[in-house]
């Protein structure tokens, strides 16, 4: 009932904003930054996660993906592939913002989840570094009451026999190879990078072999 009421209120806000010729006011990127900062101060040395619920595109703050006026064009698939700017939105600046936000969370071992429920764009493409670099989860549906979204959330916060959450934080992966192996790259979630390049991949020598480590 609470979810249905929230959805109805959201729909009413969007409808009212549409009548005024503007999209519903959302500063999702700024809200995520506030949550990351709060967790870093409160539990900077412990695992935690930020769960972001998006019901539409961010139109305000540094993380905005489109302008507030409905006349402002929304970026399309071709714009994403070409990293082209659309209207007043600078794609490179937006991507850099969410990448920096992901790094701030990752250094403390905090995950960022994005739950997107809207028929309109919500900016999940721009926010993907927050999910990939922190080991978070991305869940997408048409509405917040969709059965698949609820099922996914229940699995994300599943409890074990001791009534504890079945999730871990601050994982570390170490791989030892022969001395002839000069570089590796981590595929999947985590703070990664090629040996000698960017990222948190470190390398050292141990017992005549190369030791590669990733922090996630």
Coordinates of N, CA, C and O in Angstrom, one line a residue, residues 30-207:
X30 N 23.0 14.7 -7.0 CA 23.4 15.4 -5.7 C 22.9 14.6 -4.5 O 23.6 14.5 -3.5
X31 N 21.8 13.9 -4.6 CA 21.3 13.1 -3.5 C 22.2 11.9 -3.3 O 22.5 11.5 -2.1
X32 N 22.7 11.3 -4.4 CA 23.7 10.2 -4.2 C 25.0 10.7 -3.6 O 25.6 10.0 -2.8
X33 N 25.4 11.8 -4.0 CA 26.7 12.4 -3.4 C 26.5 12.6 -1.9 O 27.4 12.4 -1.1
X34 N 25.3 13.1 -1.5 CA 25.1 13.4 -0.1 C 25.1 12.0 0.7 O 25.6 12.0 1.8
X35 N 24.5 11.0 0.1 CA 24.4 9.7 0.8 C 25.8 9.1 0.9 O 26.2 8.5 2.0
X36 N 26.6 9.2 -0.2 CA 28.0 8.7 -0.1 C 28.8 9.4 1.0 O 29.6 8.8 1.7
X37 N 28.7 10.7 1.0 CA 29.4 11.5 2.0 C 28.9 11.2 3.4 O 29.8 11.1 4.4
X38 N 27.6 11.0 3.6 CA 27.1 10.6 4.9 C 27.7 9.3 5.4 O 28.1 9.1 6.6
X39 N 27.7 8.3 4.5 CA 28.2 7.0 4.9 C 29.7 7.0 5.1 O 30.2 6.3 6.1
X40 N 30.5 7.8 4.4 CA 31.9 7.9 4.6 C 32.2 8.5 5.9 O 33.3 8.1 6.5
X41 N 31.4 9.4 6.4 CA 31.6 10.0 7.7 C 31.1 9.1 8.9 O 31.7 9.0 9.9
X42 N 30.0 8.4 8.6 CA 29.4 7.6 9.7 C 30.0 6.2 9.8 O 30.2 5.7 10.9
X43 N 30.2 5.5 8.7 CA 30.8 4.2 8.7 C 31.9 4.0 7.7 O 31.8 3.2 6.8
X44 N 32.8 4.9 7.8 CA 33.9 4.9 6.8 C 34.8 3.7 6.8 O 35.4 3.4 5.8
X45 N 34.8 2.9 7.9 CA 35.6 1.8 8.0 C 34.8 0.5 8.1 O 35.3 -0.6 8.5
X46 N 33.6 0.5 7.6 CA 32.7 -0.6 7.6 C 31.9 -0.7 6.3 O 31.8 0.3 5.6
X47 N 31.5 -1.9 6.0 CA 30.7 -2.1 4.7 C 29.3 -1.5 4.8 O 28.7 -1.5 5.9
X48 N 28.9 -0.9 3.7 CA 27.6 -0.3 3.6 C 27.2 -0.1 2.2 O 28.0 -0.4 1.3
X49 N 25.9 0.2 1.9 CA 25.5 0.4 0.6 C 24.5 1.5 0.5 O 23.7 1.8 1.4
X50 N 24.5 2.2 -0.7 CA 23.6 3.3 -1.0 C 22.6 2.7 -2.0 O 23.0 2.2 -3.1
X51 N 21.3 2.7 -1.7 CA 20.3 2.2 -2.6 C 19.5 3.4 -3.2 O 18.9 4.2 -2.5
X52 N 19.7 3.7 -4.5 CA 19.1 4.8 -5.1 C 17.9 4.4 -5.9 O 18.0 3.5 -6.8
X53 N 16.8 5.0 -5.6 CA 15.5 4.7 -6.3 C 15.2 5.9 -7.3 O 15.1 7.0 -6.9
X54 N 15.2 5.6 -8.6 CA 15.0 6.6 -9.6 C 13.6 6.4 -10.3 O 13.4 5.3 -10.8
X55 N 12.8 7.4 -10.3 CA 11.5 7.3 -11.0 C 11.5 8.2 -12.2 O 10.4 8.4 -12.8
X56 N 12.6 8.7 -12.6 CA 12.7 9.6 -13.8 C 14.1 10.2 -14.0 O 15.0 9.9 -13.1
X57 N 14.3 11.0 -15.0 CA 15.6 11.6 -15.2 C 16.0 12.6 -14.2 O 15.2 13.4 -13.7
X58 N 17.3 12.7 -13.9 CA 17.8 13.8 -13.1 C 17.9 15.1 -14.0 O 18.5 15.0 -15.0
X59 N 17.4 16.2 -13.5 CA 17.3 17.4 -14.3 C 18.1 18.5 -13.6 O 18.2 19.6 -14.1
X60 N 18.6 18.3 -12.4 CA 19.3 19.4 -11.6 C 20.6 18.9 -11.0 O 20.7 17.7 -10.8
X61 N 21.5 19.8 -10.8 CA 22.8 19.4 -10.2 C 23.8 18.9 -11.3 O 23.5 18.8 -12.5
X62 N 24.9 18.5 -10.8 CA 26.0 18.1 -11.7 C 25.7 16.8 -12.4 O 26.2 16.5 -13.4
X63 N 24.8 16.0 -11.8 CA 24.5 14.7 -12.4 C 23.3 14.7 -13.4 O 22.8 13.7 -13.8
X64 N 22.8 15.9 -13.7 CA 21.7 16.0 -14.6 C 22.0 15.4 -16.0 O 23.1 15.7 -16.6
X65 N 21.0 14.7 -16.6 CA 21.2 14.1 -17.9 C 20.4 14.8 -18.9 O 20.5 14.6 -20.1
X66 N 19.5 15.7 -18.5 CA 18.6 16.4 -19.4 C 18.1 17.7 -18.7 O 18.1 17.8 -17.5
X67 N 17.8 18.7 -19.5 CA 17.3 19.9 -18.9 C 15.8 19.8 -18.4 O 15.1 18.9 -18.7
X68 N 15.4 20.7 -17.5 CA 14.1 20.6 -16.9 C 13.0 20.8 -17.9 O 12.0 20.1 -17.8
X69 N 13.1 21.8 -18.8 CA 12.0 22.0 -19.8 C 11.7 20.8 -20.6 O 12.7 20.1 -21.0
X70 N 10.5 20.5 -20.8 CA 10.1 19.3 -21.7 C 10.6 19.5 -23.1 O 10.7 18.5 -23.9
X71 N 10.9 20.8 -23.5 CA 11.4 21.0 -24.8 C 12.9 20.6 -25.0 O 13.4 20.5 -26.1
X72 N 13.6 20.4 -23.8 CA 15.0 20.0 -23.9 C 15.0 18.6 -24.4 O 14.4 17.7 -23.9
X73 N 15.9 18.3 -25.4 CA 15.9 16.9 -26.0 C 16.6 16.0 -25.1 O 17.6 16.3 -24.4
X74 N 16.1 14.7 -25.0 CA 16.7 13.7 -24.2 C 17.7 12.9 -25.2 O 17.5 12.7 -26.3
X75 N 18.9 12.6 -24.6 CA 19.9 11.9 -25.4 C 19.4 10.6 -25.9 O 18.7 9.9 -25.2
X76 N 19.8 10.2 -27.1 CA 19.4 8.9 -27.6 C 20.6 7.9 -27.7 O 21.7 8.2 -27.2
X77 N 20.3 6.8 -28.3 CA 21.3 5.7 -28.4 C 22.5 6.2 -29.1 O 23.7 5.9 -28.7
X78 N 22.3 6.9 -30.3 CA 23.4 7.3 -31.1 C 24.2 8.3 -30.3 O 25.5 8.4 -30.5
X79 N 23.6 9.2 -29.5 CA 24.3 10.2 -28.7 C 25.2 9.5 -27.7 O 26.4 9.9 -27.4
X80 N 24.7 8.4 -27.1 CA 25.5 7.7 -26.1 C 26.8 7.0 -26.7 O 27.9 7.1 -26.2
X81 N 26.6 6.4 -27.9 CA 27.7 5.8 -28.6 C 28.7 6.8 -29.0 O 29.9 6.5 -28.9
X82 N 28.3 7.9 -29.5 CA 29.2 9.0 -29.9 C 29.7 9.9 -28.8 O 30.5 10.8 -29.1
X83 N 29.2 9.7 -27.6 CA 29.5 10.6 -26.5 C 29.2 12.0 -26.8 O 30.0 12.9 -26.5
X84 N 28.2 12.3 -27.6 CA 27.9 13.6 -28.1 C 27.0 14.4 -27.0 O 26.2 13.8 -26.3
X85 N 27.3 15.7 -26.9 CA 26.5 16.6 -26.0 C 25.2 16.8 -26.7 O 25.0 17.0 -27.9
X86 N 24.1 16.9 -25.8 CA 22.8 17.1 -26.3 C 22.3 18.3 -25.5 O 22.2 18.3 -24.2
X87 N 21.9 19.4 -26.1 CA 21.4 20.6 -25.4 C 22.5 21.2 -24.6 O 23.7 21.3 -25.0
X88 N 22.2 21.5 -23.3 CA 23.2 22.1 -22.4 C 23.9 21.1 -21.6 O 24.7 21.4 -20.7
X89 N 23.7 19.8 -21.8 CA 24.3 18.7 -21.0 C 25.6 18.3 -21.7 O 25.6 17.9 -22.8
X90 N 26.7 18.4 -20.9 CA 28.0 17.9 -21.3 C 28.2 16.5 -20.9 O 28.4 16.2 -19.7
X91 N 28.2 15.5 -21.8 CA 28.2 14.1 -21.5 C 29.5 13.8 -20.7 O 29.5 13.0 -19.8
X92 N 30.6 14.3 -21.2 CA 31.9 14.0 -20.5 C 31.9 14.4 -19.0 O 32.4 13.7 -18.2
X93 N 31.3 15.6 -18.8 CA 31.3 16.1 -17.4 C 30.4 15.2 -16.5 O 30.7 14.9 -15.3
X94 N 29.3 14.8 -17.1 CA 28.3 13.9 -16.3 C 29.0 12.6 -16.0 O 28.9 12.1 -14.9
X95 N 29.6 12.0 -17.0 CA 30.3 10.7 -16.8 C 31.4 10.8 -15.8 O 31.6 9.9 -14.9
X96 N 32.1 11.9 -15.8 CA 33.2 12.1 -14.9 C 32.7 12.3 -13.5 O 33.3 11.8 -12.5
X97 N 31.5 12.9 -13.3 CA 30.9 13.1 -12.0 C 30.6 11.8 -11.4 O 30.9 11.6 -10.2
X98 N 29.9 10.9 -12.1 CA 29.5 9.7 -11.5 C 30.7 8.7 -11.3 O 30.7 7.9 -10.4
X99 N 31.7 8.8 -12.1 CA 32.9 8.0 -11.9 C 33.6 8.5 -10.7 O 34.1 7.6 -9.9
X100 N 33.7 9.8 -10.4 CA 34.3 10.3 -9.2 C 33.5 9.9 -8.0 O 34.1 9.5 -6.9
X101 N 32.2 9.9 -8.1 CA 31.3 9.5 -7.0 C 31.5 8.0 -6.7 O 31.6 7.6 -5.5
X102 N 31.7 7.2 -7.7 CA 31.9 5.7 -7.5 C 33.2 5.5 -6.8 O 33.3 4.7 -5.9
X103 N 34.2 6.3 -7.2 CA 35.6 6.1 -6.5 C 35.5 6.5 -5.1 O 36.1 5.8 -4.2
X104 N 34.8 7.5 -4.7 CA 34.6 7.9 -3.3 C 34.0 6.9 -2.5 O 34.4 6.6 -1.3
X105 N 33.0 6.2 -3.1 CA 32.3 5.1 -2.3 C 33.2 3.9 -2.3 O 33.3 3.2 -1.2
X106 N 33.9 3.5 -3.3 CA 34.7 2.3 -3.4 C 35.8 2.3 -2.4 O 36.2 1.3 -1.9
X107 N 36.5 3.4 -2.2 CA 37.6 3.5 -1.3 C 37.2 3.1 0.1 O 38.1 2.7 1.0
X108 N 35.9 3.3 0.5 CA 35.5 2.9 1.8 C 34.8 1.6 1.8 O 34.3 1.2 2.9
X109 N 34.8 0.9 0.7 CA 34.1 -0.4 0.6 C 32.6 -0.3 0.6 O 31.9 -1.2 1.1
X110 N 32.0 0.8 0.1 CA 30.6 1.0 0.1 C 30.1 0.8 -1.3 O 30.7 1.2 -2.3
X111 N 29.0 0.0 -1.4 CA 28.4 -0.3 -2.7 C 27.2 0.7 -3.0 O 26.6 1.3 -2.1
X112 N 27.0 1.0 -4.3 CA 25.9 1.8 -4.8 C 25.0 1.0 -5.7 O 25.4 0.5 -6.7
X113 N 23.7 0.9 -5.3 CA 22.7 0.2 -6.1 C 21.8 1.3 -6.7 O 21.6 2.3 -6.2
X114 N 21.3 0.9 -7.9 CA 20.4 1.8 -8.6 C 19.2 1.0 -9.0 O 19.2 0.0 -9.7
X115 N 18.0 1.4 -8.4 CA 16.8 0.8 -8.7 C 16.0 1.8 -9.6 O 15.6 2.9 -9.1
X116 N 15.8 1.5 -10.8 CA 15.2 2.3 -11.8 C 13.8 1.8 -12.2 O 13.7 0.7 -12.7
X117 N 12.8 2.6 -12.0 CA 11.4 2.2 -12.3 C 10.7 3.4 -13.0 O 10.2 4.3 -12.4
X118 N 10.7 3.3 -14.3 CA 10.1 4.4 -15.1 C 10.1 4.0 -16.6 O 10.9 3.3 -17.1
X119 N 9.0 4.5 -17.3 CA 9.0 4.3 -18.7 C 9.9 5.3 -19.5 O 10.1 5.1 -20.6
X120 N 10.3 6.3 -18.7 CA 11.2 7.3 -19.3 C 12.6 7.0 -18.9 O 12.9 6.1 -18.1
X121 N 13.6 7.6 -19.6 CA 15.0 7.4 -19.2 C 15.2 7.9 -17.8 O 14.7 8.9 -17.3
X122 N 16.1 7.2 -17.1 CA 16.4 7.6 -15.7 C 17.9 8.0 -15.5 O 18.3 8.5 -14.5
X123 N 18.7 7.7 -16.6 CA 20.2 8.0 -16.5 C 21.0 6.8 -16.0 O 22.1 7.0 -15.5
X124 N 20.4 5.6 -16.2 CA 21.2 4.4 -15.7 C 22.5 4.3 -16.5 O 23.5 3.8 -15.9
X125 N 22.5 4.7 -17.8 CA 23.7 4.6 -18.5 C 24.8 5.5 -17.9 O 26.0 5.0 -17.8
X126 N 24.5 6.7 -17.6 CA 25.4 7.6 -17.0 C 25.9 7.1 -15.6 O 27.0 7.3 -15.2
X127 N 25.0 6.5 -14.8 CA 25.3 6.1 -13.5 C 25.9 4.7 -13.4 O 26.2 4.2 -12.3
X128 N 26.2 4.1 -14.5 CA 26.7 2.7 -14.5 C 28.1 2.6 -13.8 O 28.4 1.6 -13.1
X129 N 29.0 3.6 -13.8 CA 30.2 3.5 -13.0 C 30.0 3.3 -11.5 O 30.7 2.6 -10.9
X130 N 28.9 3.9 -11.0 CA 28.6 3.7 -9.6 C 28.2 2.3 -9.3 O 28.5 1.8 -8.2
X131 N 27.7 1.5 -10.2 CA 27.3 0.1 -10.0 C 28.5 -0.7 -10.2 O 28.9 -1.6 -9.4
X132 N 29.2 -0.6 -11.4 CA 30.3 -1.4 -11.8 C 31.5 -1.3 -10.8 O 32.1 -2.3 -10.5
X133 N 31.8 -0.1 -10.4 CA 33.1 0.1 -9.7 C 32.9 -0.2 -8.2 O 33.9 -0.3 -7.5
X134 N 31.7 -0.3 -7.7 CA 31.5 -0.5 -6.3 C 30.9 -1.9 -6.0 O 30.7 -2.3 -4.8
X135 N 30.6 -2.7 -7.0 CA 30.0 -4.0 -6.8 C 28.5 -3.9 -6.5 O 28.0 -4.8 -5.8
X136 N 27.9 -2.9 -6.9 CA 26.5 -2.7 -6.6 C 25.6 -3.5 -7.5 O 26.0 -4.3 -8.3
X137 N 24.3 -3.2 -7.4 CA 23.3 -3.9 -8.3 C 22.4 -2.9 -9.0 O 22.1 -1.8 -8.5
X138 N 22.1 -3.2 -10.2 CA 21.2 -2.4 -11.0 C 19.9 -3.1 -11.3 O 20.0 -4.2 -11.9
X139 N 18.8 -2.6 -10.9 CA 17.5 -3.2 -11.1 C 16.6 -2.3 -11.8 O 16.5 -1.1 -11.5
X140 N 15.9 -2.8 -12.9 CA 15.1 -1.9 -13.7 C 13.8 -2.5 -14.0 O 13.6 -3.7 -14.2
X141 N 12.7 -1.7 -13.9 CA 11.4 -2.1 -14.2 C 10.5 -0.9 -14.6 O 11.0 0.2 -14.6
X142 N 9.3 -1.2 -15.0 CA 8.4 -0.1 -15.5 C 7.8 0.7 -14.3 O 7.6 1.9 -14.4
X143 N 7.6 0.0 -13.2 CA 7.0 0.6 -12.0 C 7.6 0.0 -10.8 O 8.2 -1.1 -10.8
X144 N 7.5 0.7 -9.6 CA 8.1 0.2 -8.4 C 7.3 -0.9 -7.8 O 7.7 -1.6 -6.9
X145 N 6.1 -1.2 -8.3 CA 5.2 -2.3 -7.9 C 5.4 -3.5 -8.7 O 4.7 -4.5 -8.5
X146 N 6.3 -3.5 -9.7 CA 6.4 -4.6 -10.6 C 6.9 -5.8 -9.8 O 7.8 -5.7 -9.0
X147 N 6.4 -7.0 -10.1 CA 6.8 -8.2 -9.3 C 8.3 -8.5 -9.5 O 8.9 -8.9 -8.5
X148 N 8.8 -8.4 -10.7 CA 10.3 -8.7 -10.8 C 11.2 -7.8 -10.0 O 12.2 -8.2 -9.5
X149 N 10.8 -6.5 -9.9 CA 11.5 -5.6 -9.1 C 11.5 -6.0 -7.6 O 12.5 -6.0 -6.9
X150 N 10.3 -6.3 -7.1 CA 10.2 -6.7 -5.7 C 11.0 -8.0 -5.4 O 11.6 -8.1 -4.4
X151 N 10.9 -8.9 -6.4 CA 11.6 -10.2 -6.2 C 13.1 -9.9 -6.1 O 13.8 -10.5 -5.3
X152 N 13.6 -9.1 -7.0 CA 15.0 -8.8 -7.1 C 15.5 -8.1 -5.8 O 16.6 -8.4 -5.3
X153 N 14.7 -7.2 -5.2 CA 15.1 -6.5 -4.0 C 15.1 -7.5 -2.8 O 15.9 -7.5 -1.9
X154 N 14.1 -8.5 -2.8 CA 14.1 -9.5 -1.8 C 15.4 -10.4 -1.8 O 15.9 -10.8 -0.8
X155 N 15.8 -10.7 -3.0 CA 17.0 -11.5 -3.2 C 18.3 -10.7 -2.8 O 19.2 -11.2 -2.2
X156 N 18.3 -9.4 -3.1 CA 19.4 -8.5 -2.7 C 19.6 -8.5 -1.2 O 20.7 -8.5 -0.7
X157 N 18.5 -8.4 -0.5 CA 18.5 -8.2 0.9 C 18.1 -9.5 1.6 O 17.5 -9.5 2.7
X158 N 18.4 -10.7 1.0 CA 18.1 -12.0 1.6 C 18.8 -12.2 2.9 O 20.0 -11.8 3.1
X159 N 18.2 -12.8 3.9 CA 18.7 -13.1 5.2 C 19.1 -14.6 5.3 O 18.5 -15.4 4.7
X160 N 20.2 -14.9 6.1 CA 20.6 -16.2 6.3 C 19.9 -16.8 7.5 O 19.0 -16.2 8.1
X161 N 20.3 -18.0 7.9 CA 19.6 -18.7 9.0 C 19.8 -17.9 10.4 O 19.0 -18.1 11.3
X162 N 20.8 -17.0 10.4 CA 21.1 -16.3 11.6 C 20.5 -14.9 11.5 O 20.8 -14.0 12.3
X163 N 19.6 -14.7 10.5 CA 18.9 -13.4 10.3 C 19.9 -12.3 10.0 O 19.7 -11.1 10.3
X164 N 21.0 -12.6 9.3 CA 22.0 -11.7 8.9 C 21.9 -11.6 7.3 O 21.6 -12.5 6.7
X165 N 22.2 -10.4 6.8 CA 22.2 -10.2 5.4 C 23.3 -11.1 4.7 O 24.4 -11.1 5.1
X166 N 22.9 -11.7 3.6 CA 23.8 -12.5 2.8 C 24.6 -11.7 1.8 O 24.3 -11.8 0.6
X167 N 25.4 -10.8 2.3 CA 26.2 -10.0 1.4 C 27.5 -9.7 2.0 O 27.7 -9.8 3.3
X168 N 28.5 -9.5 1.2 CA 29.9 -9.2 1.7 C 30.4 -7.9 1.1 O 29.9 -7.4 0.1
X169 N 31.4 -7.3 1.8 CA 32.0 -6.1 1.4 C 33.5 -6.2 1.4 O 34.1 -7.0 2.2
X170 N 34.2 -5.3 0.6 CA 35.7 -5.3 0.7 C 36.4 -6.5 0.3 O 37.4 -6.9 0.8
X171 N 35.9 -7.2 -0.8 CA 36.5 -8.4 -1.2 C 37.8 -8.1 -1.9 O 38.0 -7.0 -2.5
X172 N 38.7 -9.1 -1.8 CA 40.0 -8.9 -2.5 C 40.4 -10.2 -3.3 O 40.2 -11.3 -2.7
X173 N 40.7 -10.0 -4.5 CA 41.1 -11.1 -5.4 C 42.6 -11.1 -5.7 O 43.1 -10.1 -6.1
X174 N 43.2 -12.2 -5.5 CA 44.6 -12.3 -5.8 C 44.9 -13.5 -6.7 O 44.4 -14.6 -6.5
X175 N 45.7 -13.2 -7.8 CA 46.0 -14.2 -8.8 C 47.5 -14.3 -9.0 O 48.1 -13.3 -9.3
X176 N 48.1 -15.5 -8.8 CA 49.5 -15.6 -9.1 C 49.8 -16.3 -10.4 O 49.2 -17.4 -10.6
X177 N 50.7 -15.8 -11.2 CA 50.9 -16.3 -12.5 C 52.4 -16.5 -12.7 O 53.2 -16.2 -11.8
X178 N 52.8 -17.0 -13.8 CA 54.2 -17.2 -14.1 C 54.9 -15.8 -14.3 O 54.2 -14.8 -14.5
X179 N 56.2 -15.8 -14.2 CA 56.9 -14.5 -14.4 C 56.7 -13.9 -15.8 O 56.9 -12.7 -16.0
X180 N 56.4 -14.8 -16.8 CA 56.2 -14.3 -18.2 C 54.9 -13.5 -18.4 O 54.8 -12.9 -19.4
X181 N 54.0 -13.5 -17.4 CA 52.8 -12.8 -17.6 C 53.0 -11.4 -17.2 O 53.3 -11.0 -16.0
X182 N 52.8 -10.5 -18.2 CA 53.2 -9.1 -17.9 C 52.0 -8.2 -17.6 O 52.1 -7.1 -17.0
X183 N 50.8 -8.7 -17.9 CA 49.6 -7.8 -17.6 C 48.3 -8.6 -17.6 O 48.2 -9.6 -18.3
X184 N 47.4 -8.2 -16.7 CA 46.1 -8.8 -16.6 C 45.0 -7.7 -16.5 O 45.3 -6.5 -16.2
X185 N 43.8 -8.1 -16.7 CA 42.7 -7.2 -16.5 C 41.5 -7.9 -15.9 O 41.2 -9.0 -16.3
X186 N 40.9 -7.3 -14.9 CA 39.8 -7.9 -14.2 C 38.5 -7.6 -15.0 O 38.2 -6.5 -15.4
X187 N 37.8 -8.7 -15.3 CA 36.5 -8.6 -16.0 C 35.4 -8.7 -15.0 O 35.3 -9.7 -14.2
X188 N 34.5 -7.8 -15.0 CA 33.4 -7.8 -14.0 C 33.4 -6.6 -13.1 O 34.1 -5.6 -13.3
X189 N 32.7 -6.7 -12.0 CA 32.6 -5.6 -11.0 C 33.9 -5.5 -10.2 O 34.6 -6.5 -9.9
X190 N 34.2 -4.3 -9.8 CA 35.3 -4.1 -8.9 C 36.2 -2.9 -9.4 O 36.0 -2.4 -10.5
X191 N 37.1 -2.4 -8.6 CA 38.0 -1.4 -9.0 C 39.2 -2.1 -9.7 O 40.0 -2.7 -9.0
X192 N 39.2 -1.9 -11.0 CA 40.2 -2.7 -11.7 C 40.9 -1.8 -12.7 O 40.6 -0.7 -13.0
X193 N 41.9 -2.4 -13.3 CA 42.7 -1.7 -14.4 C 43.8 -2.6 -14.9 O 44.1 -3.6 -14.2
X194 N 44.3 -2.3 -16.0 CA 45.4 -3.1 -16.6 C 46.7 -2.8 -15.8 O 46.9 -1.7 -15.2
X195 N 47.6 -3.8 -15.7 CA 48.8 -3.7 -15.0 C 49.6 -2.5 -15.6 O 49.9 -2.5 -16.8
X196 N 50.0 -1.6 -14.8 CA 50.7 -0.4 -15.3 C 49.8 0.7 -15.7 O 50.3 1.8 -16.1
X197 N 48.5 0.5 -15.7 CA 47.6 1.5 -16.1 C 46.8 2.1 -14.9 O 47.2 2.0 -13.8
X198 N 45.6 2.6 -15.2 CA 44.8 3.1 -14.2 C 44.0 2.0 -13.4 O 43.9 0.9 -13.8
X199 N 43.5 2.4 -12.3 CA 42.8 1.5 -11.5 C 43.5 1.0 -10.2 O 44.6 1.5 -9.9
X200 N 42.9 0.1 -9.5 CA 43.5 -0.3 -8.2 C 44.2 -1.7 -8.3 O 44.3 -2.4 -7.4
X201 N 44.6 -2.1 -9.5 CA 45.3 -3.3 -9.7 C 46.8 -3.1 -9.3 O 47.4 -2.3 -9.8
X202 N 47.2 -3.9 -8.4 CA 48.6 -3.8 -8.0 C 49.3 -5.1 -8.3 O 48.7 -6.2 -8.4
X203 N 50.6 -5.0 -8.5 CA 51.4 -6.2 -8.8 C 52.7 -6.2 -8.0 O 53.3 -5.2 -7.7
X204 N 53.2 -7.4 -7.7 CA 54.4 -7.6 -7.0 C 55.0 -9.0 -7.4 O 54.3 -9.8 -8.0
X205 N 56.2 -9.3 -7.0 CA 56.8 -10.6 -7.3 C 56.8 -11.4 -6.0 O 57.2 -10.9 -4.9
X206 N 56.4 -12.7 -6.1 CA 56.4 -13.6 -4.9 C 56.8 -15.0 -5.4 O 56.2 -15.5 -6.3
X207 N 57.9 -15.5 -4.9 CA 58.4 -16.8 -5.2 C 58.5 -17.1 -6.6 O 58.1 -18.1 -7.2

